[in-house]
């Protein structure tokens, strides 16, 4: 299935060693040949077996779009189709794991585009080209990436195509990102750079409930606010599939809500509060046994709220019942520690406190 079809159905950055500078160091060739994870891991977020080093290789802008480009050595990850995960192993010719983060240059908001592709050129000739997976990793959060081929040492140009934002935009993002953009990043590559990246193992923590800390980055990383920092009234929360869902009513309803209230739901990962994009989320709002709203919650993003799902309703009162159903789990590829969570997500029932 085409990656963009998959999504339709269902934050440049630091320096070398962002994922951890202490630990065991190995050569690129040794690391490429291994795949590690824990046995009998449950359907939860867990501490991974290791942390991969990465390095920033360049950045670029086009209008309000800003992009940071990084790479690590090529490694396995998991894709998802519906509720089924598939491990994507490293191909014989793939040499690096290329990663991109896209954000608004004015507000620093990480942008949840569904369609990002990369063409890598050397000497004007295409070396590799592919659509990038929207991904979730514990040290980097939401980004785009894939294993790709680089043809030895030299100077390269990465031509990144960023699609228009499909999520509704709120606040300072309202009139931006209706169209996509092309951003070119030139970078120098030496094979020794990949071989020298740090690699840290966690023999004592691996498999335990928990997560790596977010990387220290010189640019935004996609995190949603703590519940008490959301701009509005928190109405209730629930957990499903090891994700936390916070229901709230923002202080100001967006312009597309006609005379009612904006009921928002902010799903996030445990520990690091990363948003969970490309989820099919529906809700039923009831009062005294009467159904007031029953429909899909639409994805939206705003500088103060971050990525979330929302719907316009007539009003929200204390004692209202809200049933939330995840019809499609988050359509993002996952790095180790996230691949078993956010898949089997039972329905949630909340009694709202307005």
mmCIF file of C-alpha atoms in Angstrom:
data_model
loop_
_atom_site.group_PDB
_atom_site.id
_atom_site.type_symbol
_atom_site.label_atom_id
_atom_site.label_comp_id
_atom_site.label_asym_id
_atom_site.label_seq_id
_atom_site.Cartn_x
_atom_site.Cartn_y
_atom_site.Cartn_z
ATOM 1 C CA UNK A 1 0.000 0.000 0.000
ATOM 2 C CA UNK A 2 1.266 3.492 -0.844
ATOM 3 C CA UNK A 3 2.258 5.407 2.262
ATOM 4 C CA UNK A 4 0.029 8.354 1.401
ATOM 5 C CA UNK A 5 -2.899 6.031 0.794
ATOM 6 C CA UNK A 6 -2.196 4.463 4.190
ATOM 7 C CA UNK A 7 -2.398 7.829 5.907
ATOM 8 C CA UNK A 8 -5.542 8.811 4.062
ATOM 9 C CA UNK A 9 -7.131 5.612 5.283
ATOM 10 C CA UNK A 10 -6.375 5.694 8.861
ATOM 11 C CA UNK A 11 10.636 19.264 16.073
ATOM 12 C CA UNK A 12 17.649 22.225 12.840
ATOM 13 C CA UNK A 13 18.273 20.343 15.507
ATOM 14 C CA UNK A 14 20.899 19.064 17.804
ATOM 15 C CA UNK A 15 24.454 17.957 17.396
ATOM 16 C CA UNK A 16 26.031 14.542 17.035
ATOM 17 C CA UNK A 17 24.982 12.231 19.820
ATOM 18 C CA UNK A 18 21.551 13.739 20.469
ATOM 19 C CA UNK A 19 20.294 10.364 21.584
ATOM 20 C CA UNK A 20 22.917 9.946 24.287
ATOM 21 C CA UNK A 21 26.667 10.430 24.522
ATOM 22 C CA UNK A 22 27.547 7.807 27.110
ATOM 23 C CA UNK A 23 27.520 4.084 26.595
ATOM 24 C CA UNK A 24 28.855 1.437 24.304
ATOM 25 C CA UNK A 25 30.394 2.362 20.980
ATOM 26 C CA UNK A 26 30.381 -0.005 18.028
ATOM 27 C CA UNK A 27 31.232 0.271 14.353
ATOM 28 C CA UNK A 28 28.566 0.976 11.782
ATOM 29 C CA UNK A 29 29.000 -2.417 10.155
ATOM 30 C CA UNK A 30 28.484 -4.270 13.430
ATOM 31 C CA UNK A 31 25.411 -2.263 14.352
ATOM 32 C CA UNK A 32 23.824 -2.616 10.927
ATOM 33 C CA UNK A 33 23.883 -6.373 11.174
ATOM 34 C CA UNK A 34 21.963 -6.602 14.415
ATOM 35 C CA UNK A 35 18.370 -6.166 15.454
ATOM 36 C CA UNK A 36 17.499 -5.997 19.120
ATOM 37 C CA UNK A 37 14.331 -5.738 21.126
ATOM 38 C CA UNK A 38 12.909 -7.448 24.210
ATOM 39 C CA UNK A 39 10.880 -10.645 24.225
ATOM 40 C CA UNK A 40 7.325 -10.841 25.574
ATOM 41 C CA UNK A 41 6.851 -7.077 25.590
ATOM 42 C CA UNK A 42 3.317 -6.076 26.455
ATOM 43 C CA UNK A 43 0.993 -3.572 24.739
ATOM 44 C CA UNK A 44 2.607 -0.576 26.408
ATOM 45 C CA UNK A 45 5.351 1.983 25.999
ATOM 46 C CA UNK A 46 8.579 0.407 27.209
ATOM 47 C CA UNK A 47 12.196 1.390 27.685
ATOM 48 C CA UNK A 48 14.127 0.311 24.552
ATOM 49 C CA UNK A 49 17.187 -1.886 24.467
ATOM 50 C CA UNK A 50 19.411 0.864 23.121
ATOM 51 C CA UNK A 51 19.642 4.475 21.992
ATOM 52 C CA UNK A 52 20.910 5.479 18.541
ATOM 53 C CA UNK A 53 23.135 8.497 18.034
ATOM 54 C CA UNK A 54 22.258 10.984 15.296
ATOM 55 C CA UNK A 55 23.706 14.155 13.858
ATOM 56 C CA UNK A 56 22.277 17.257 12.253
ATOM 57 C CA UNK A 57 23.379 17.633 8.641
ATOM 58 C CA UNK A 58 21.577 20.826 7.631
ATOM 59 C CA UNK A 59 18.481 22.972 7.630
ATOM 60 C CA UNK A 60 16.503 25.115 5.226
ATOM 61 C CA UNK A 61 13.441 27.335 4.854
ATOM 62 C CA UNK A 62 10.750 28.187 2.343
ATOM 63 C CA UNK A 63 8.332 30.884 3.489
ATOM 64 C CA UNK A 64 7.129 29.933 6.979
ATOM 65 C CA UNK A 65 8.240 26.323 6.541
ATOM 66 C CA UNK A 66 11.486 25.471 8.320
ATOM 67 C CA UNK A 67 13.073 22.033 8.097
ATOM 68 C CA UNK A 68 15.869 20.348 10.005
ATOM 69 C CA UNK A 69 17.615 17.333 8.458
ATOM 70 C CA UNK A 70 19.482 14.653 10.403
ATOM 71 C CA UNK A 71 20.736 11.149 9.931
ATOM 72 C CA UNK A 72 21.730 8.104 11.913
ATOM 73 C CA UNK A 73 22.922 4.697 10.800
ATOM 74 C CA UNK A 74 20.263 2.609 9.086
ATOM 75 C CA UNK A 75 18.100 0.614 11.501
ATOM 76 C CA UNK A 76 14.826 -1.287 11.671
ATOM 77 C CA UNK A 77 11.487 0.271 12.595
ATOM 78 C CA UNK A 78 7.814 -0.702 12.446
ATOM 79 C CA UNK A 79 5.133 0.508 10.037
ATOM 80 C CA UNK A 80 1.416 0.143 10.698
ATOM 81 C CA UNK A 81 -1.492 -0.777 8.437
ATOM 82 C CA UNK A 82 -4.784 -0.535 10.269
ATOM 83 C CA UNK A 83 -4.000 -2.387 13.498
ATOM 84 C CA UNK A 84 -1.183 -4.527 12.051
ATOM 85 C CA UNK A 85 2.481 -3.639 12.516
ATOM 86 C CA UNK A 86 5.204 -4.684 10.127
ATOM 87 C CA UNK A 87 8.915 -4.569 10.867
ATOM 88 C CA UNK A 88 10.881 -2.709 8.186
ATOM 89 C CA UNK A 89 14.362 -4.194 8.168
ATOM 90 C CA UNK A 90 17.437 -2.536 6.681
ATOM 91 C CA UNK A 91 17.892 -3.158 2.956
ATOM 92 C CA UNK A 92 21.222 -4.387 1.610
ATOM 93 C CA UNK A 93 22.111 -1.045 0.007
ATOM 94 C CA UNK A 94 20.678 1.284 2.642
ATOM 95 C CA UNK A 95 23.392 3.186 4.501
ATOM 96 C CA UNK A 96 21.679 5.862 6.654
ATOM 97 C CA UNK A 97 18.411 6.568 8.429
ATOM 98 C CA UNK A 98 17.401 10.002 7.126
ATOM 99 C CA UNK A 99 15.149 12.115 9.383
ATOM 100 C CA UNK A 100 13.390 15.441 8.928
ATOM 101 C CA UNK A 101 11.441 17.686 11.270
ATOM 102 C CA UNK A 102 9.212 20.457 9.873
ATOM 103 C CA UNK A 103 7.945 23.446 11.856
ATOM 104 C CA UNK A 104 6.511 26.952 11.524
ATOM 105 C CA UNK A 105 9.345 29.464 11.455
ATOM 106 C CA UNK A 106 7.209 32.115 13.223
ATOM 107 C CA UNK A 107 5.689 30.200 16.145
ATOM 108 C CA UNK A 108 7.958 27.152 16.408
ATOM 109 C CA UNK A 109 4.966 24.811 16.077
ATOM 110 C CA UNK A 110 5.894 21.386 14.696
ATOM 111 C CA UNK A 111 3.728 20.745 11.626
ATOM 112 C CA UNK A 112 1.866 17.449 11.127
ATOM 113 C CA UNK A 113 2.008 17.141 7.343
ATOM 114 C CA UNK A 114 0.994 13.700 6.086
ATOM 115 C CA UNK A 115 3.023 13.883 2.878
ATOM 116 C CA UNK A 116 6.775 14.439 2.958
ATOM 117 C CA UNK A 117 9.152 13.015 0.371
ATOM 118 C CA UNK A 118 12.904 13.146 -0.108
ATOM 119 C CA UNK A 119 15.077 13.045 -3.215
ATOM 120 C CA UNK A 120 18.810 12.826 -2.516
ATOM 121 C CA UNK A 121 21.149 13.965 -5.287
ATOM 122 C CA UNK A 122 24.927 13.837 -5.745
ATOM 123 C CA UNK A 123 26.539 15.733 -8.593
ATOM 124 C CA UNK A 124 23.095 16.504 -9.955
ATOM 125 C CA UNK A 125 22.156 12.817 -10.219
ATOM 126 C CA UNK A 126 19.497 11.175 -8.072
ATOM 127 C CA UNK A 127 20.978 8.680 -5.617
ATOM 128 C CA UNK A 128 17.747 7.744 -3.831
ATOM 129 C CA UNK A 129 14.166 8.965 -3.728
ATOM 130 C CA UNK A 130 11.206 7.923 -1.607
ATOM 131 C CA UNK A 131 8.256 9.074 0.482
ATOM 132 C CA UNK A 132 9.223 9.473 4.127
ATOM 133 C CA UNK A 133 7.239 7.757 6.849
ATOM 134 C CA UNK A 134 5.689 9.917 9.549
ATOM 135 C CA UNK A 135 7.388 8.402 12.599
ATOM 136 C CA UNK A 136 7.420 8.406 16.372
ATOM 137 C CA UNK A 137 10.563 7.838 18.407
ATOM 138 C CA UNK A 138 11.179 8.277 22.110
ATOM 139 C CA UNK A 139 14.135 10.629 21.821
ATOM 140 C CA UNK A 140 12.921 12.683 18.846
ATOM 141 C CA UNK A 141 9.131 12.527 18.995
ATOM 142 C CA UNK A 142 7.124 13.090 15.811
ATOM 143 C CA UNK A 143 9.200 13.369 12.623
ATOM 144 C CA UNK A 144 9.605 11.928 9.107
ATOM 145 C CA UNK A 145 12.153 9.318 8.137
ATOM 146 C CA UNK A 146 13.288 6.210 6.306
ATOM 147 C CA UNK A 147 16.417 4.211 5.585
ATOM 148 C CA UNK A 148 18.096 5.538 2.440
ATOM 149 C CA UNK A 149 21.127 5.048 0.215
ATOM 150 C CA UNK A 150 24.117 7.414 0.067
ATOM 151 C CA UNK A 151 26.771 6.740 -2.566
ATOM 152 C CA UNK A 152 29.999 7.209 -0.626
ATOM 153 C CA UNK A 153 31.670 10.376 0.631
ATOM 154 C CA UNK A 154 30.881 13.702 -0.980
ATOM 155 C CA UNK A 155 28.482 16.628 -1.167
ATOM 156 C CA UNK A 156 24.764 15.885 -1.484
ATOM 157 C CA UNK A 157 21.557 17.827 -1.902
ATOM 158 C CA UNK A 158 18.373 16.651 -0.202
ATOM 159 C CA UNK A 159 15.274 17.960 -1.965
ATOM 160 C CA UNK A 160 12.396 17.674 0.498
ATOM 161 C CA UNK A 161 8.800 18.083 -0.676
ATOM 162 C CA UNK A 162 6.418 19.009 2.156
ATOM 163 C CA UNK A 163 2.706 18.628 1.462
ATOM 164 C CA UNK A 164 0.076 21.154 2.499
ATOM 165 C CA UNK A 165 -1.269 20.809 6.019
ATOM 166 C CA UNK A 166 -4.380 18.626 6.146
ATOM 167 C CA UNK A 167 -5.166 19.378 9.800
ATOM 168 C CA UNK A 168 -7.164 22.477 10.684
ATOM 169 C CA UNK A 169 -4.967 25.369 11.773
ATOM 170 C CA UNK A 170 -5.825 27.531 14.776
ATOM 171 C CA UNK A 171 -4.647 30.906 16.013
ATOM 172 C CA UNK A 172 -1.471 32.200 14.370
ATOM 173 C CA UNK A 173 -1.453 29.219 11.999
ATOM 174 C CA UNK A 174 -4.938 29.959 10.663
ATOM 175 C CA UNK A 175 -4.015 31.461 7.273
ATOM 176 C CA UNK A 176 -0.773 29.553 6.676
ATOM 177 C CA UNK A 177 0.304 26.268 5.101
ATOM 178 C CA UNK A 178 -2.577 25.869 2.656
ATOM 179 C CA UNK A 179 0.078 24.989 0.070
ATOM 180 C CA UNK A 180 3.127 22.734 0.290
ATOM 181 C CA UNK A 181 6.744 23.706 -0.283
ATOM 182 C CA UNK A 182 10.060 22.388 -1.586
ATOM 183 C CA UNK A 183 13.078 22.818 0.672
ATOM 184 C CA UNK A 184 16.623 21.981 -0.441
ATOM 185 C CA UNK A 185 19.386 21.176 2.031
ATOM 186 C CA UNK A 186 23.000 20.708 0.936
ATOM 187 C CA UNK A 187 25.200 18.568 3.160
ATOM 188 C CA UNK A 188 28.594 16.882 3.211
ATOM 189 C CA UNK A 189 28.766 13.205 4.048
ATOM 190 C CA UNK A 190 31.645 11.020 5.195
ATOM 191 C CA UNK A 191 31.123 7.380 6.033
ATOM 192 C CA UNK A 192 33.245 7.837 9.164
ATOM 193 C CA UNK A 193 30.611 10.236 10.526
ATOM 194 C CA UNK A 194 28.085 7.413 10.697
ATOM 195 C CA UNK A 195 30.621 4.981 12.109
ATOM 196 C CA UNK A 196 31.517 7.392 14.910
ATOM 197 C CA UNK A 197 27.964 8.019 16.131
ATOM 198 C CA UNK A 198 27.325 6.938 19.739
ATOM 199 C CA UNK A 199 25.282 3.894 20.628
ATOM 200 C CA UNK A 200 24.128 3.253 24.201
ATOM 201 C CA UNK A 201 22.657 0.009 25.530
ATOM 202 C CA UNK A 202 20.295 -0.336 28.511
ATOM 203 C CA UNK A 203 20.609 -3.889 29.851
ATOM 204 C CA UNK A 204 18.897 -3.071 33.168
ATOM 205 C CA UNK A 205 16.053 -0.835 31.966
ATOM 206 C CA UNK A 206 15.090 -2.521 28.690
ATOM 207 C CA UNK A 207 11.503 -3.746 28.560
ATOM 208 C CA UNK A 208 10.395 -1.852 31.674
ATOM 209 C CA UNK A 209 7.501 0.584 31.468
ATOM 210 C CA UNK A 210 9.108 3.926 30.666
ATOM 211 C CA UNK A 211 10.759 5.894 27.890
ATOM 212 C CA UNK A 212 13.918 7.697 26.899
ATOM 213 C CA UNK A 213 13.980 11.412 27.619
ATOM 214 C CA UNK A 214 13.426 13.759 24.676
ATOM 215 C CA UNK A 215 16.613 14.794 22.941
ATOM 216 C CA UNK A 216 18.080 18.213 23.673
ATOM 217 C CA UNK A 217 17.462 20.038 20.414
ATOM 218 C CA UNK A 218 18.171 23.518 19.108
ATOM 219 C CA UNK A 219 14.669 23.633 17.654
ATOM 220 C CA UNK A 220 11.111 22.640 18.609
ATOM 221 C CA UNK A 221 10.142 19.113 19.481
ATOM 222 C CA UNK A 222 6.468 18.158 19.224
ATOM 223 C CA UNK A 223 5.124 17.996 22.780
ATOM 224 C CA UNK A 224 1.617 18.886 23.892
ATOM 225 C CA UNK A 225 1.060 20.857 27.126
ATOM 226 C CA UNK A 226 0.566 19.306 30.527
ATOM 227 C CA UNK A 227 -3.182 19.155 31.293
ATOM 228 C CA UNK A 228 -3.020 22.085 33.708
ATOM 229 C CA UNK A 229 -1.179 24.156 31.079
ATOM 230 C CA UNK A 230 -3.809 23.742 28.359
ATOM 231 C CA UNK A 231 -5.454 27.071 27.440
ATOM 232 C CA UNK A 232 -8.958 26.423 28.712
ATOM 233 C CA UNK A 233 -10.969 24.195 31.027
ATOM 234 C CA UNK A 234 -9.923 20.563 31.446
ATOM 235 C CA UNK A 235 -13.089 18.454 31.415
ATOM 236 C CA UNK A 236 -11.715 14.978 32.121
ATOM 237 C CA UNK A 237 -9.193 12.382 31.037
ATOM 238 C CA UNK A 238 -8.947 8.673 30.287
ATOM 239 C CA UNK A 239 -6.389 6.124 29.144
ATOM 240 C CA UNK A 240 -6.572 3.687 26.235
ATOM 241 C CA UNK A 241 -3.810 1.647 24.614
ATOM 242 C CA UNK A 242 -1.315 3.273 27.020
ATOM 243 C CA UNK A 243 -2.137 6.722 25.616
ATOM 244 C CA UNK A 244 -3.672 9.465 27.739
ATOM 245 C CA UNK A 245 -6.652 11.377 26.330
ATOM 246 C CA UNK A 246 -7.338 14.804 27.851
ATOM 247 C CA UNK A 247 -10.700 16.407 27.031
ATOM 248 C CA UNK A 248 -10.866 20.185 27.385
ATOM 249 C CA UNK A 249 -12.711 23.279 26.242
ATOM 250 C CA UNK A 250 -10.413 26.064 24.999
ATOM 251 C CA UNK A 251 -11.011 29.593 26.243
ATOM 252 C CA UNK A 252 -11.777 30.767 22.719
ATOM 253 C CA UNK A 253 -13.664 28.686 20.157
ATOM 254 C CA UNK A 254 -12.046 28.618 16.685
ATOM 255 C CA UNK A 255 -13.645 30.638 13.898
ATOM 256 C CA UNK A 256 -15.140 27.518 12.299
ATOM 257 C CA UNK A 257 -17.327 26.856 15.393
ATOM 258 C CA UNK A 258 -20.595 28.690 14.771
ATOM 259 C CA UNK A 259 -21.987 29.987 18.061
ATOM 260 C CA UNK A 260 -21.221 26.921 20.175
ATOM 261 C CA UNK A 261 -18.323 25.440 22.101
ATOM 262 C CA UNK A 262 -15.167 23.731 20.852
ATOM 263 C CA UNK A 263 -14.736 20.328 22.478
ATOM 264 C CA UNK A 264 -11.100 19.266 22.109
ATOM 265 C CA UNK A 265 -9.328 15.997 22.875
ATOM 266 C CA UNK A 266 -5.539 15.858 23.234
ATOM 267 C CA UNK A 267 -4.141 12.300 22.994
ATOM 268 C CA UNK A 268 -0.524 11.992 24.070
ATOM 269 C CA UNK A 269 2.123 9.393 24.799
ATOM 270 C CA UNK A 270 2.936 8.674 28.435
ATOM 271 C CA UNK A 271 6.161 10.098 29.867
ATOM 272 C CA UNK A 272 7.012 12.495 27.005
ATOM 273 C CA UNK A 273 3.622 13.975 25.986
ATOM 274 C CA UNK A 274 4.157 13.465 22.261
ATOM 275 C CA UNK A 275 1.023 13.948 20.132
ATOM 276 C CA UNK A 276 -0.497 10.968 18.298
ATOM 277 C CA UNK A 277 -1.332 12.059 14.735
ATOM 278 C CA UNK A 278 -3.456 10.452 12.017
ATOM 279 C CA UNK A 279 -5.829 8.723 14.399
ATOM 280 C CA UNK A 280 -9.482 8.073 13.565
ATOM 281 C CA UNK A 281 -11.252 9.449 16.663
ATOM 282 C CA UNK A 282 -15.025 9.669 17.128
ATOM 283 C CA UNK A 283 -17.075 10.867 20.081
ATOM 284 C CA UNK A 284 -20.587 10.865 21.478
ATOM 285 C CA UNK A 285 -21.612 13.666 23.830
ATOM 286 C CA UNK A 286 -24.739 12.974 25.912
ATOM 287 C CA UNK A 287 -26.729 14.765 28.602
ATOM 288 C CA UNK A 288 -29.466 13.105 30.644
ATOM 289 C CA UNK A 289 -29.689 10.245 28.186
ATOM 290 C CA UNK A 290 -30.035 12.571 25.165
ATOM 291 C CA UNK A 291 -27.364 12.477 22.450
ATOM 292 C CA UNK A 292 -26.108 15.998 21.726
ATOM 293 C CA UNK A 293 -23.263 15.153 19.353
ATOM 294 C CA UNK A 294 -22.153 11.971 17.605
ATOM 295 C CA UNK A 295 -19.479 12.308 14.949
ATOM 296 C CA UNK A 296 -15.789 12.353 14.089
ATOM 297 C CA UNK A 297 -13.313 14.595 15.915
ATOM 298 C CA UNK A 298 -11.237 16.403 13.282
ATOM 299 C CA UNK A 299 -7.441 16.797 13.569
ATOM 300 C CA UNK A 300 -6.248 20.327 14.285
ATOM 301 C CA UNK A 301 -3.075 22.104 15.370
ATOM 302 C CA UNK A 302 -2.439 25.389 17.149
ATOM 303 C CA UNK A 303 0.615 27.055 18.736
ATOM 304 C CA UNK A 304 -0.767 26.912 22.303
ATOM 305 C CA UNK A 305 -2.663 23.609 22.071
ATOM 306 C CA UNK A 306 -0.466 21.585 19.739
ATOM 307 C CA UNK A 307 -1.824 18.714 17.685
ATOM 308 C CA UNK A 308 -5.246 17.513 18.873
ATOM 309 C CA UNK A 309 -8.720 16.503 17.699
ATOM 310 C CA UNK A 310 -11.782 18.703 18.027
ATOM 311 C CA UNK A 311 -15.458 19.175 17.253
ATOM 312 C CA UNK A 312 -17.963 22.003 17.471
ATOM 313 C CA UNK A 313 -20.808 21.253 19.905
ATOM 314 C CA UNK A 314 -23.737 23.321 21.177
ATOM 315 C CA UNK A 315 -22.464 23.471 24.759
ATOM 316 C CA UNK A 316 -20.627 21.473 27.427
ATOM 317 C CA UNK A 317 -21.930 21.179 30.991
ATOM 318 C CA UNK A 318 -20.782 19.408 34.136
ATOM 319 C CA UNK A 319 -22.181 15.894 34.277
ATOM 320 C CA UNK A 320 -22.217 15.439 30.495
ATOM 321 C CA UNK A 321 -21.059 12.025 29.277
ATOM 322 C CA UNK A 322 -18.440 11.717 26.560
ATOM 323 C CA UNK A 323 -17.735 8.370 24.905
ATOM 324 C CA UNK A 324 -14.551 8.292 22.805
ATOM 325 C CA UNK A 325 -13.828 5.585 20.234
ATOM 326 C CA UNK A 326 -10.550 5.121 18.359
ATOM 327 C CA UNK A 327 -11.675 3.764 15.001
ATOM 328 C CA UNK A 328 -8.149 3.816 13.556
ATOM 329 C CA UNK A 329 -4.984 3.793 15.691
ATOM 330 C CA UNK A 330 -2.368 6.508 15.080
ATOM 331 C CA UNK A 331 -1.043 6.032 11.533
ATOM 332 C CA UNK A 332 2.610 6.653 12.338
ATOM 333 C CA UNK A 333 5.577 4.316 12.015
ATOM 334 C CA UNK A 334 7.237 3.523 15.328
ATOM 335 C CA UNK A 335 10.741 3.131 16.640
ATOM 336 C CA UNK A 336 11.510 0.610 19.360
ATOM 337 C CA UNK A 337 9.527 1.160 22.553
ATOM 338 C CA UNK A 338 6.379 2.381 20.786
ATOM 339 C CA UNK A 339 5.591 -0.471 18.403
ATOM 340 C CA UNK A 340 3.329 -2.401 20.805
ATOM 341 C CA UNK A 341 1.419 0.602 22.215
ATOM 342 C CA UNK A 342 -1.414 2.704 20.736
ATOM 343 C CA UNK A 343 -2.847 -0.190 18.701
ATOM 344 C CA UNK A 344 -5.556 -1.977 20.693
ATOM 345 C CA UNK A 345 -7.414 1.062 22.029
ATOM 346 C CA UNK A 346 -10.717 0.269 23.813
ATOM 347 C CA UNK A 347 -13.533 2.799 24.012
ATOM 348 C CA UNK A 348 -13.406 5.357 26.824
ATOM 349 C CA UNK A 349 -16.268 6.827 28.866
ATOM 350 C CA UNK A 350 -15.793 10.157 30.629
ATOM 351 C CA UNK A 351 -18.078 12.157 32.915
ATOM 352 C CA UNK A 352 -17.177 15.773 32.202
ATOM 353 C CA UNK A 353 -16.562 18.390 34.860
ATOM 354 C CA UNK A 354 -17.093 21.783 33.272
#
